[in-house]
mmCIF file with all atom_site columns, C-alpha atoms in Angstrom:
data_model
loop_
_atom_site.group_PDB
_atom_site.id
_atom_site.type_symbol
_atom_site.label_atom_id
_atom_site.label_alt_id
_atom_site.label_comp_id
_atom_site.label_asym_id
_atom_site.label_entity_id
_atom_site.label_seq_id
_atom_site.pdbx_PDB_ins_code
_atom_site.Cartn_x
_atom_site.Cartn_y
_atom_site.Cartn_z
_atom_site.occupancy
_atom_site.B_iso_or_equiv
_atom_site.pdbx_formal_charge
_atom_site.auth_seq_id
_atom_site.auth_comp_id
_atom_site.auth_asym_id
_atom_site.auth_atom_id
_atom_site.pdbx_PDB_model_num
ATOM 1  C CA . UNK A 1 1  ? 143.954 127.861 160.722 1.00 0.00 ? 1  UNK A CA 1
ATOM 2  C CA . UNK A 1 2  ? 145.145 131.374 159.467 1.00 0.00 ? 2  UNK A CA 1
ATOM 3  C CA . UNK A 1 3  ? 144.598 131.343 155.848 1.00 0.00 ? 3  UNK A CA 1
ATOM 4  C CA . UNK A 1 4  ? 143.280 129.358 152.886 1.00 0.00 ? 4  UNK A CA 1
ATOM 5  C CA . UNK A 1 5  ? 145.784 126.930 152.233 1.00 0.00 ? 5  UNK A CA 1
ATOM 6  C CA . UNK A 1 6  ? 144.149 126.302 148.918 1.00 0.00 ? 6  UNK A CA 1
ATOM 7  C CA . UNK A 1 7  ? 144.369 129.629 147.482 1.00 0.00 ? 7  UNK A CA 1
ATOM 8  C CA . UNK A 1 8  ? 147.588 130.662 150.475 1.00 0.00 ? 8  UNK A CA 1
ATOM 9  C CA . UNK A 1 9  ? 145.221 134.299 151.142 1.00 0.00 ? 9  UNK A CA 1
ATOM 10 C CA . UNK A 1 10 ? 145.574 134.689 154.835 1.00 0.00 ? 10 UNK A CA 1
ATOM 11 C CA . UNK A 1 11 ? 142.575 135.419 156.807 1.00 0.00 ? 11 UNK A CA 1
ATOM 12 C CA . UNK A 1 12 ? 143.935 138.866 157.998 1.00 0.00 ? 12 UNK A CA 1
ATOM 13 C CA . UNK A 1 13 ? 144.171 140.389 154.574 1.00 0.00 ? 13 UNK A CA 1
ATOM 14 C CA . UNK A 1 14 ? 140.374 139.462 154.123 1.00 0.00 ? 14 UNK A CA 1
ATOM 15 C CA . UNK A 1 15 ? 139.570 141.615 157.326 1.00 0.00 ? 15 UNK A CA 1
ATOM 16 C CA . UNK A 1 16 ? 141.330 144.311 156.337 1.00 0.00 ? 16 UNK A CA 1
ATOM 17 C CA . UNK A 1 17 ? 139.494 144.356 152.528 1.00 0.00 ? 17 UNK A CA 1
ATOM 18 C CA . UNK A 1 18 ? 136.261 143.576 155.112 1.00 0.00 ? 18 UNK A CA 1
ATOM 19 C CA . UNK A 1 19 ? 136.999 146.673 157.285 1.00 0.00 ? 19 UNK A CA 1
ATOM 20 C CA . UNK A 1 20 ? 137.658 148.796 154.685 1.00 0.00 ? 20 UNK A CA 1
ATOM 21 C CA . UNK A 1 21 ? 134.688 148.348 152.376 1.00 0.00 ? 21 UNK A CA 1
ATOM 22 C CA . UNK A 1 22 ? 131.908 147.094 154.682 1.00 0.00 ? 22 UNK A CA 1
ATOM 23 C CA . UNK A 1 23 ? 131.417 144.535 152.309 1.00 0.00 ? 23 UNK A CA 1
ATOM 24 C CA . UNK A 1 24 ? 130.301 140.551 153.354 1.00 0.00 ? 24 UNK A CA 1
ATOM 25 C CA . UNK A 1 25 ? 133.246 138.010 154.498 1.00 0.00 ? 25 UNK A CA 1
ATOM 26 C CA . UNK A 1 26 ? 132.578 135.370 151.877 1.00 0.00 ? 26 UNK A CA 1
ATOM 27 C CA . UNK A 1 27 ? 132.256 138.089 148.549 1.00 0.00 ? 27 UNK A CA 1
ATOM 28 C CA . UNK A 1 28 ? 135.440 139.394 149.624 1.00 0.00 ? 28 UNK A CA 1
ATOM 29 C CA . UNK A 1 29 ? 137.024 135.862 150.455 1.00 0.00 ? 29 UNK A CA 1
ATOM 30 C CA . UNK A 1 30 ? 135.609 134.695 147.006 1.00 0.00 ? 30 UNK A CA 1
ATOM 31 C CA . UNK A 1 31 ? 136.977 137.744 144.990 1.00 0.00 ? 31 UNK A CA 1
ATOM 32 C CA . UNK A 1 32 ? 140.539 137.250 146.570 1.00 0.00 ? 32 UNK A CA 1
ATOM 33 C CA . UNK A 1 33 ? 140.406 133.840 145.699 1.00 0.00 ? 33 UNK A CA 1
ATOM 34 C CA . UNK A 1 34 ? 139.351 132.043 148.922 1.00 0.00 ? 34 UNK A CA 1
ATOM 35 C CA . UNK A 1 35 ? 137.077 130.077 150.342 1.00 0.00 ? 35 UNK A CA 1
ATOM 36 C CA . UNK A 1 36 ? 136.223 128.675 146.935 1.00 0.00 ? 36 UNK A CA 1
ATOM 37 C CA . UNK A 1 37 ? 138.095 125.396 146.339 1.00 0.00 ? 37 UNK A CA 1
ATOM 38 C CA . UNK A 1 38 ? 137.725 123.056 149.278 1.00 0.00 ? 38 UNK A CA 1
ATOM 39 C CA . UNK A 1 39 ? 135.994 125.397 151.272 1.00 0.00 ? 39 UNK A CA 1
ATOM 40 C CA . UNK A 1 40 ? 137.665 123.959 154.431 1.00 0.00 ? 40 UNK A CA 1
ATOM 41 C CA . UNK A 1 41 ? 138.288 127.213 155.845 1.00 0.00 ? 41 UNK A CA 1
ATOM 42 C CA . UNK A 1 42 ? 135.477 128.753 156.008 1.00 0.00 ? 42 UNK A CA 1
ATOM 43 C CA . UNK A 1 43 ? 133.940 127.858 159.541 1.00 0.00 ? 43 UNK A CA 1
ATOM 44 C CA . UNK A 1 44 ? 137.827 129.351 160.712 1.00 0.00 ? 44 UNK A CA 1
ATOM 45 C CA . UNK A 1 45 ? 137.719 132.064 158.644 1.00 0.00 ? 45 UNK A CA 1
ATOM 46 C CA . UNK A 1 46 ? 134.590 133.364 159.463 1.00 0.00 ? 46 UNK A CA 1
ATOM 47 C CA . UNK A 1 47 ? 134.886 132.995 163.303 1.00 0.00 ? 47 UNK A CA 1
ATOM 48 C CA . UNK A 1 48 ? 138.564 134.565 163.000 1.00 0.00 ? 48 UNK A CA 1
ATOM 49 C CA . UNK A 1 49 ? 136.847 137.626 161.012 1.00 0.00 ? 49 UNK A CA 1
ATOM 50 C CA . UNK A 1 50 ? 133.815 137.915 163.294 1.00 0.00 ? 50 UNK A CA 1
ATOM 51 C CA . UNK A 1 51 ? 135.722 137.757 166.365 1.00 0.00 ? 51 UNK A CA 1
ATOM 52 C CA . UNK A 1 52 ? 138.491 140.859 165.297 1.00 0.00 ? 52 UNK A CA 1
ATOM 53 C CA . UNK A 1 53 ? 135.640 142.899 164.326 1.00 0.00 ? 53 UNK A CA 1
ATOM 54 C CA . UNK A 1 54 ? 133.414 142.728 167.429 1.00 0.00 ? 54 UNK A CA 1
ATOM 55 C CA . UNK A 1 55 ? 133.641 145.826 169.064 1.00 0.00 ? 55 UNK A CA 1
ATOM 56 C CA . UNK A 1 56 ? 134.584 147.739 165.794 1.00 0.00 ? 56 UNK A CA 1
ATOM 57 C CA . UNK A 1 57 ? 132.586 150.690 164.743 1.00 0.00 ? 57 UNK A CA 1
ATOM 58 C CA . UNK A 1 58 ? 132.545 150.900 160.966 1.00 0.00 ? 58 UNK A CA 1
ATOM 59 C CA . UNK A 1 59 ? 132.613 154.222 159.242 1.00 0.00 ? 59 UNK A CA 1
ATOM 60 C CA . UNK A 1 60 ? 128.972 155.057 158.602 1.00 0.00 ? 60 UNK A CA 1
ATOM 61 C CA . UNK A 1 61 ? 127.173 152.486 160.713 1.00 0.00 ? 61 UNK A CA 1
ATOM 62 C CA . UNK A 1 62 ? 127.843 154.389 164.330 1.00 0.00 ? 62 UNK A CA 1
ATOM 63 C CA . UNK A 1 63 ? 124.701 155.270 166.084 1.00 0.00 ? 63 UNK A CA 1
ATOM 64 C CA . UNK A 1 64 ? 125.750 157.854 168.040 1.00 0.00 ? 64 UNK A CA 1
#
């Protein structure tokens, strides 16, 4: 699964709000209209999000 086929938001535009903002997966989901219906996606979404940001270094969390 790449998006929410409820709401049709696909899971990449949710990273990119995600990597932009630092904010939670599911508040950004939610707020763009997914994961709320059937909630279906979730367990994909999440992995899919978690996975593309391992290794990512997020403005103002570096500790070097």
């Amino acid at each position: 699964m790449i998006k929410c086929h409820c709401a049709e938001v696909f899971f990449d535009n949710i990273l990119c709000v995600v990597k932009e903002t630092n904010r939670p997966i599911l508040e950004v989901a939610r707020e763009l209209g997914a994961a709320d219906t059937c909630t279906a996606c979730v367990p994909d979404m999440l992995a899919y999000i978690e996975r593309e940001m391992e290794g990512l270094t997020l403005a103002g969390n570096s500790t070097h």
